[in-house]
Amino acid sequence: MENSELVRRALAALRSEPRLGPTFKLDLIRMEPDGAALLEGEVETVAEKRLALERVAAIPDLNGIVDRIRVRPAAMMSDDGIRDHLRKVFALEPAFEGLRITEWDGENASEVRGATRDGEIEFEVEGGVVTLNGTLAGLASKRLAGVLAWWIPGSRDVINGIAVTPPEQDAPILVEEAVRLALEKDPLVDAAQVRVGVRGRVVRLTGWTKTQAMRAAAEADAWFVFGVDDVINDIEVGS
């Protein structure tokens, strides 16, 4: 496929998604030598990033996606500031008690906590992009680590490379549990008023919230969960 043909098909795919809107665009769409499509640009939300990746990935004859789409951060923060937040968040999270936590700054590693009983989380930050590695005992812990990283105001992307050992077979119920946990931990959401349903990797939110901001926060939390491909937000807003 020629680059011009890829760009044409990609633009058509992006425009076919009404939630992206007619003004949505990326800075760069290019065919790589190995047949993968490179996507680069800055978007407003994780939802826009995931939807753009999914729509372009559905184009026939592509050999994968090179993802360089970043999310505009909620607040401007230095990499040191993001690392400082991650250090505190991971160390204070009750579900991660007993984990070794290691922080990387370039080629330099420093232990935040040295316990090794239940696995390890390693994190590094470059250009606002958080990369997570290490080994955890379940998908729930991997997904929680990713959500916590997305919650850092300066995060522009989260690459969740944490390995699950022993390997765990994923299932819709596990995605549902992860979304529920994210909602319960989010102080901006009244999780008791939000219902979660999952079919495949598509999450549907129902129930009600007091404000539009709470409704948007609940949807964002669902998008933050590793493995979610789409979120249908049917939450009603009322007093």
mmCIF file of C-alpha atoms in Angstrom:
data_model
loop_
_atom_site.group_PDB
_atom_site.id
_atom_site.type_symbol
_atom_site.label_atom_id
_atom_site.label_comp_id
_atom_site.label_asym_id
_atom_site.label_seq_id
_atom_site.Cartn_x
_atom_site.Cartn_y
_atom_site.Cartn_z
ATOM 1 C CA MET A 1 0.000 0.000 0.000
ATOM 2 C CA GLU A 2 1.345 3.440 -0.945
ATOM 3 C CA ASN A 3 1.500 6.195 1.652
ATOM 4 C CA SER A 4 -1.044 8.260 -0.241
ATOM 5 C CA GLU A 5 -3.471 5.331 -0.267
ATOM 6 C CA LEU A 6 -2.879 4.704 3.450
ATOM 7 C CA VAL A 7 -3.569 8.346 4.276
ATOM 8 C CA ARG A 8 -6.763 8.280 2.205
ATOM 9 C CA ARG A 9 -8.028 5.122 3.903
ATOM 10 C CA ALA A 10 -6.982 6.317 7.364
ATOM 11 C CA LEU A 11 -8.743 9.652 6.980
ATOM 12 C CA ALA A 12 -11.865 7.865 5.773
ATOM 13 C CA ALA A 13 -11.715 5.515 8.771
ATOM 14 C CA LEU A 14 -11.260 8.391 11.234
ATOM 15 C CA ARG A 15 -14.101 10.380 9.681
ATOM 16 C CA SER A 16 -16.372 7.347 9.950
ATOM 17 C CA GLU A 17 -16.186 7.591 13.758
ATOM 18 C CA PRO A 18 -18.699 10.245 14.879
ATOM 19 C CA ARG A 19 -17.160 10.541 18.344
ATOM 20 C CA LEU A 20 -13.942 11.903 16.827
ATOM 21 C CA GLY A 21 -15.737 14.681 14.989
ATOM 22 C CA PRO A 22 -15.152 16.249 11.569
ATOM 23 C CA THR A 23 -12.218 18.406 12.757
ATOM 24 C CA PHE A 24 -10.194 15.538 14.229
ATOM 25 C CA LYS A 25 -6.776 15.058 12.656
ATOM 26 C CA LEU A 26 -3.345 13.662 13.386
ATOM 27 C CA ASP A 27 -0.021 15.313 12.642
ATOM 28 C CA LEU A 28 1.336 12.322 10.736
ATOM 29 C CA ILE A 29 0.003 9.162 9.114
ATOM 30 C CA ARG A 30 2.683 7.140 7.317
ATOM 31 C CA MET A 31 3.315 3.648 6.028
ATOM 32 C CA GLU A 32 6.473 2.147 7.526
ATOM 33 C CA PRO A 33 8.805 -0.158 5.520
ATOM 34 C CA ASP A 34 7.469 -3.218 7.382
ATOM 35 C CA GLY A 35 3.884 -2.450 6.349
ATOM 36 C CA ALA A 36 2.785 -0.939 9.666
ATOM 37 C CA ALA A 37 0.958 2.383 9.880
ATOM 38 C CA LEU A 38 2.636 5.065 11.974
ATOM 39 C CA LEU A 39 0.219 7.443 13.703
ATOM 40 C CA GLU A 40 1.528 10.567 15.414
ATOM 41 C CA GLY A 41 -0.144 13.554 17.017
ATOM 42 C CA GLU A 42 -1.635 14.993 20.191
ATOM 43 C CA VAL A 43 -5.283 14.432 21.112
ATOM 44 C CA GLU A 44 -7.535 15.690 23.871
ATOM 45 C CA THR A 45 -8.509 12.416 25.554
ATOM 46 C CA VAL A 46 -7.587 8.761 25.897
ATOM 47 C CA ALA A 47 -10.903 7.990 24.208
ATOM 48 C CA GLU A 48 -9.805 9.846 21.069
ATOM 49 C CA LYS A 49 -6.462 8.038 21.100
ATOM 50 C CA ARG A 50 -8.017 4.572 21.447
ATOM 51 C CA LEU A 51 -10.750 5.234 18.882
ATOM 52 C CA ALA A 52 -8.247 6.527 16.323
ATOM 53 C CA LEU A 53 -6.009 3.481 16.816
ATOM 54 C CA GLU A 54 -8.932 1.060 16.533
ATOM 55 C CA ARG A 55 -10.362 2.646 13.399
ATOM 56 C CA VAL A 56 -7.042 2.732 11.543
ATOM 57 C CA ALA A 57 -6.087 -0.769 12.731
ATOM 58 C CA ALA A 58 -9.215 -2.088 11.009
ATOM 59 C CA ILE A 59 -7.874 -1.051 7.580
ATOM 60 C CA PRO A 60 -7.160 -4.222 5.541
ATOM 61 C CA ASP A 61 -3.596 -5.222 4.648
ATOM 62 C CA LEU A 62 -1.888 -3.309 7.457
ATOM 63 C CA ASN A 63 0.908 -5.034 9.339
ATOM 64 C CA GLY A 64 0.226 -3.391 12.666
ATOM 65 C CA ILE A 65 0.259 0.108 14.163
ATOM 66 C CA VAL A 66 3.147 2.247 15.418
ATOM 67 C CA ASP A 67 1.481 4.321 18.130
ATOM 68 C CA ARG A 68 2.918 7.795 18.683
ATOM 69 C CA ILE A 69 -0.376 9.410 19.634
ATOM 70 C CA ARG A 70 -0.109 11.339 22.874
ATOM 71 C CA VAL A 71 -2.827 12.808 25.095
ATOM 72 C CA ARG A 72 -2.760 16.479 26.031
ATOM 73 C CA PRO A 73 -1.995 16.423 29.770
ATOM 74 C CA ALA A 74 -4.432 17.781 32.326
ATOM 75 C CA ALA A 75 -1.543 19.790 33.791
ATOM 76 C CA MET A 76 1.951 20.532 32.564
ATOM 77 C CA MET A 77 4.476 18.570 34.610
ATOM 78 C CA SER A 78 8.130 17.741 34.227
ATOM 79 C CA ASP A 79 9.226 14.117 33.966
ATOM 80 C CA ASP A 80 10.711 14.492 37.462
ATOM 81 C CA GLY A 81 7.337 15.678 38.728
ATOM 82 C CA ILE A 82 5.531 12.716 37.161
ATOM 83 C CA ARG A 83 8.091 10.304 38.614
ATOM 84 C CA ASP A 84 7.612 11.877 42.043
ATOM 85 C CA HIS A 85 3.849 11.349 41.813
ATOM 86 C CA LEU A 86 4.252 7.742 40.627
ATOM 87 C CA ARG A 87 6.692 7.013 43.421
ATOM 88 C CA LYS A 88 4.181 8.131 46.041
ATOM 89 C CA VAL A 89 1.098 6.612 44.399
ATOM 90 C CA PHE A 90 2.607 3.154 43.954
ATOM 91 C CA ALA A 91 4.200 3.109 47.413
ATOM 92 C CA LEU A 92 0.937 4.115 49.125
ATOM 93 C CA GLU A 93 -1.433 1.857 47.162
ATOM 94 C CA PRO A 94 -2.619 -0.882 49.582
ATOM 95 C CA ALA A 95 -2.959 -3.431 46.757
ATOM 96 C CA PHE A 96 0.761 -3.061 46.042
ATOM 97 C CA GLU A 97 1.983 -3.667 49.577
ATOM 98 C CA GLY A 98 4.766 -6.244 49.398
ATOM 99 C CA LEU A 99 5.819 -5.349 45.853
ATOM 100 C CA ARG A 100 9.274 -4.213 44.949
ATOM 101 C CA ILE A 101 9.008 -0.810 43.269
ATOM 102 C CA THR A 102 11.849 0.424 41.084
ATOM 103 C CA GLU A 103 12.189 3.832 39.465
ATOM 104 C CA TRP A 104 14.258 4.355 36.313
ATOM 105 C CA ASP A 105 15.748 7.659 35.227
ATOM 106 C CA GLY A 106 17.573 6.985 31.978
ATOM 107 C CA GLU A 107 19.973 4.147 32.746
ATOM 108 C CA ASN A 108 19.878 4.767 36.490
ATOM 109 C CA ALA A 109 17.631 2.645 38.681
ATOM 110 C CA SER A 110 16.697 3.334 42.285
ATOM 111 C CA GLU A 111 14.545 1.283 44.635
ATOM 112 C CA VAL A 112 11.464 2.978 45.993
ATOM 113 C CA ARG A 113 10.720 -0.131 48.045
ATOM 114 C CA GLY A 114 12.744 -3.302 48.199
ATOM 115 C CA ALA A 115 10.181 -5.943 49.143
ATOM 116 C CA THR A 116 9.967 -8.819 46.681
ATOM 117 C CA ARG A 117 7.248 -11.118 48.012
ATOM 118 C CA ASP A 118 4.541 -10.497 45.429
ATOM 119 C CA GLY A 119 6.311 -9.155 42.355
ATOM 120 C CA GLU A 120 7.723 -5.898 41.066
ATOM 121 C CA ILE A 121 6.667 -2.699 39.334
ATOM 122 C CA GLU A 122 9.264 -0.751 37.381
ATOM 123 C CA PHE A 123 8.464 2.667 35.971
ATOM 124 C CA GLU A 124 10.170 5.301 33.876
ATOM 125 C CA VAL A 125 9.037 8.572 32.330
ATOM 126 C CA GLU A 126 10.251 10.267 29.167
ATOM 127 C CA GLY A 127 8.527 13.212 27.568
ATOM 128 C CA GLY A 128 5.460 12.684 29.730
ATOM 129 C CA VAL A 129 5.137 9.054 28.579
ATOM 130 C CA VAL A 130 5.003 6.554 31.441
ATOM 131 C CA THR A 131 6.383 3.082 30.760
ATOM 132 C CA LEU A 132 5.517 0.309 33.201
ATOM 133 C CA ASN A 133 7.397 -2.976 33.421
ATOM 134 C CA GLY A 134 7.915 -5.683 36.003
ATOM 135 C CA THR A 135 5.997 -8.798 37.001
ATOM 136 C CA LEU A 136 2.710 -9.086 38.874
ATOM 137 C CA ALA A 137 0.536 -11.996 39.904
ATOM 138 C CA GLY A 138 -2.663 -10.980 38.110
ATOM 139 C CA LEU A 139 -4.286 -8.871 35.429
ATOM 140 C CA ALA A 140 -6.161 -6.901 38.106
ATOM 141 C CA SER A 141 -2.894 -5.575 39.523
ATOM 142 C CA LYS A 142 -1.524 -4.789 36.063
ATOM 143 C CA ARG A 143 -4.665 -2.868 35.176
ATOM 144 C CA LEU A 144 -4.691 -0.962 38.472
ATOM 145 C CA ALA A 145 -1.079 0.119 37.932
ATOM 146 C CA GLY A 146 -2.017 1.471 34.502
ATOM 147 C CA VAL A 147 -5.029 3.399 35.813
ATOM 148 C CA LEU A 148 -2.959 4.970 38.596
ATOM 149 C CA ALA A 149 -0.352 6.049 36.039
ATOM 150 C CA TRP A 150 -3.021 7.623 33.811
ATOM 151 C CA TRP A 151 -4.345 9.560 36.796
ATOM 152 C CA ILE A 152 -1.086 11.501 37.130
ATOM 153 C CA PRO A 153 -2.059 14.941 35.724
ATOM 154 C CA GLY A 154 1.045 15.236 33.520
ATOM 155 C CA SER A 155 0.801 11.792 31.883
ATOM 156 C CA ARG A 156 0.630 11.956 28.079
ATOM 157 C CA ASP A 157 0.593 8.192 27.527
ATOM 158 C CA VAL A 158 0.961 4.965 29.510
ATOM 159 C CA ILE A 159 2.734 1.971 27.997
ATOM 160 C CA ASN A 160 1.832 -0.970 30.202
ATOM 161 C CA GLY A 161 4.398 -3.701 29.659
ATOM 162 C CA ILE A 162 3.916 -5.418 33.028
ATOM 163 C CA ALA A 163 4.059 -9.202 32.693
ATOM 164 C CA VAL A 164 1.521 -11.383 34.486
ATOM 165 C CA THR A 165 3.023 -14.531 36.020
ATOM 166 C CA PRO A 166 1.670 -17.127 35.862
ATOM 167 C CA PRO A 167 -0.183 -16.062 32.696
ATOM 168 C CA GLU A 168 -3.874 -15.367 33.286
ATOM 169 C CA GLN A 169 -6.577 -15.938 30.683
ATOM 170 C CA ASP A 170 -8.411 -12.649 30.188
ATOM 171 C CA ALA A 171 -12.213 -12.513 30.247
ATOM 172 C CA PRO A 172 -14.961 -9.863 30.215
ATOM 173 C CA ILE A 173 -15.575 -10.367 33.947
ATOM 174 C CA LEU A 174 -11.956 -9.423 34.663
ATOM 175 C CA VAL A 175 -12.310 -6.247 32.615
ATOM 176 C CA GLU A 176 -15.542 -5.464 34.471
ATOM 177 C CA GLU A 177 -13.870 -5.953 37.848
ATOM 178 C CA ALA A 178 -11.004 -3.649 36.836
ATOM 179 C CA VAL A 179 -13.378 -0.899 35.703
ATOM 180 C CA ARG A 180 -15.385 -1.207 38.929
ATOM 181 C CA LEU A 181 -12.197 -0.931 40.971
ATOM 182 C CA ALA A 182 -11.123 2.184 39.071
ATOM 183 C CA LEU A 183 -14.512 3.804 39.676
ATOM 184 C CA GLU A 184 -14.412 2.914 43.371
ATOM 185 C CA LYS A 185 -10.971 4.437 43.808
ATOM 186 C CA ASP A 186 -11.805 7.630 41.935
ATOM 187 C CA PRO A 187 -12.887 10.360 44.396
ATOM 188 C CA LEU A 188 -14.581 12.214 41.530
ATOM 189 C CA VAL A 189 -17.065 9.378 40.939
ATOM 190 C CA ASP A 190 -19.902 7.994 43.051
ATOM 191 C CA ALA A 191 -19.263 4.401 42.049
ATOM 192 C CA ALA A 192 -22.386 3.162 43.853
ATOM 193 C CA GLN A 193 -24.543 4.954 41.271
ATOM 194 C CA VAL A 194 -22.725 3.590 38.194
ATOM 195 C CA ARG A 195 -23.298 0.133 36.717
ATOM 196 C CA VAL A 196 -20.725 -1.603 34.544
ATOM 197 C CA GLY A 197 -21.344 -4.159 31.825
ATOM 198 C CA VAL A 198 -18.731 -5.693 29.526
ATOM 199 C CA ARG A 199 -19.141 -7.602 26.286
ATOM 200 C CA GLY A 200 -15.854 -8.698 24.805
ATOM 201 C CA ARG A 201 -13.673 -5.653 25.332
ATOM 202 C CA VAL A 202 -16.482 -3.112 25.089
ATOM 203 C CA VAL A 203 -17.558 -1.463 28.353
ATOM 204 C CA ARG A 204 -21.058 -0.044 28.831
ATOM 205 C CA LEU A 205 -21.684 2.356 31.707
ATOM 206 C CA THR A 206 -25.208 3.021 32.983
ATOM 207 C CA GLY A 207 -26.708 4.619 36.062
ATOM 208 C CA TRP A 208 -26.554 8.292 36.950
ATOM 209 C CA THR A 209 -24.248 11.018 38.260
ATOM 210 C CA LYS A 210 -24.926 14.436 39.744
ATOM 211 C CA THR A 211 -22.818 16.353 37.226
ATOM 212 C CA GLN A 212 -21.503 16.116 33.695
ATOM 213 C CA ALA A 213 -17.957 16.224 35.096
ATOM 214 C CA MET A 214 -18.621 13.078 37.135
ATOM 215 C CA ARG A 215 -20.096 11.373 34.079
ATOM 216 C CA ALA A 216 -16.977 12.245 32.054
ATOM 217 C CA ALA A 217 -14.676 11.064 34.865
ATOM 218 C CA ALA A 218 -16.398 7.671 34.965
ATOM 219 C CA GLU A 219 -15.994 7.252 31.219
ATOM 220 C CA ALA A 220 -12.325 8.268 31.373
ATOM 221 C CA ASP A 221 -11.701 5.703 34.122
ATOM 222 C CA ALA A 222 -13.101 2.968 31.885
ATOM 223 C CA TRP A 223 -10.904 4.046 28.974
ATOM 224 C CA PHE A 224 -7.854 4.008 31.271
ATOM 225 C CA VAL A 225 -8.238 0.258 31.900
ATOM 226 C CA PHE A 226 -5.776 -1.861 29.925
ATOM 227 C CA GLY A 227 -7.488 -3.957 27.259
ATOM 228 C CA VAL A 228 -10.637 -1.842 26.844
ATOM 229 C CA ASP A 229 -11.376 -1.223 23.151
ATOM 230 C CA ASP A 230 -14.506 0.906 23.443
ATOM 231 C CA VAL A 231 -16.683 2.594 26.060
ATOM 232 C CA ILE A 232 -20.413 3.247 25.654
ATOM 233 C CA ASN A 233 -21.414 5.909 28.165
ATOM 234 C CA ASP A 234 -25.142 5.707 28.889
ATOM 235 C CA ILE A 235 -24.890 7.354 32.316
ATOM 236 C CA GLU A 236 -27.629 9.910 32.945
ATOM 237 C CA VAL A 237 -26.974 13.212 34.667
ATOM 238 C CA GLY A 238 -29.514 14.369 37.249
ATOM 239 C CA SER A 239 -29.872 15.945 40.647
#
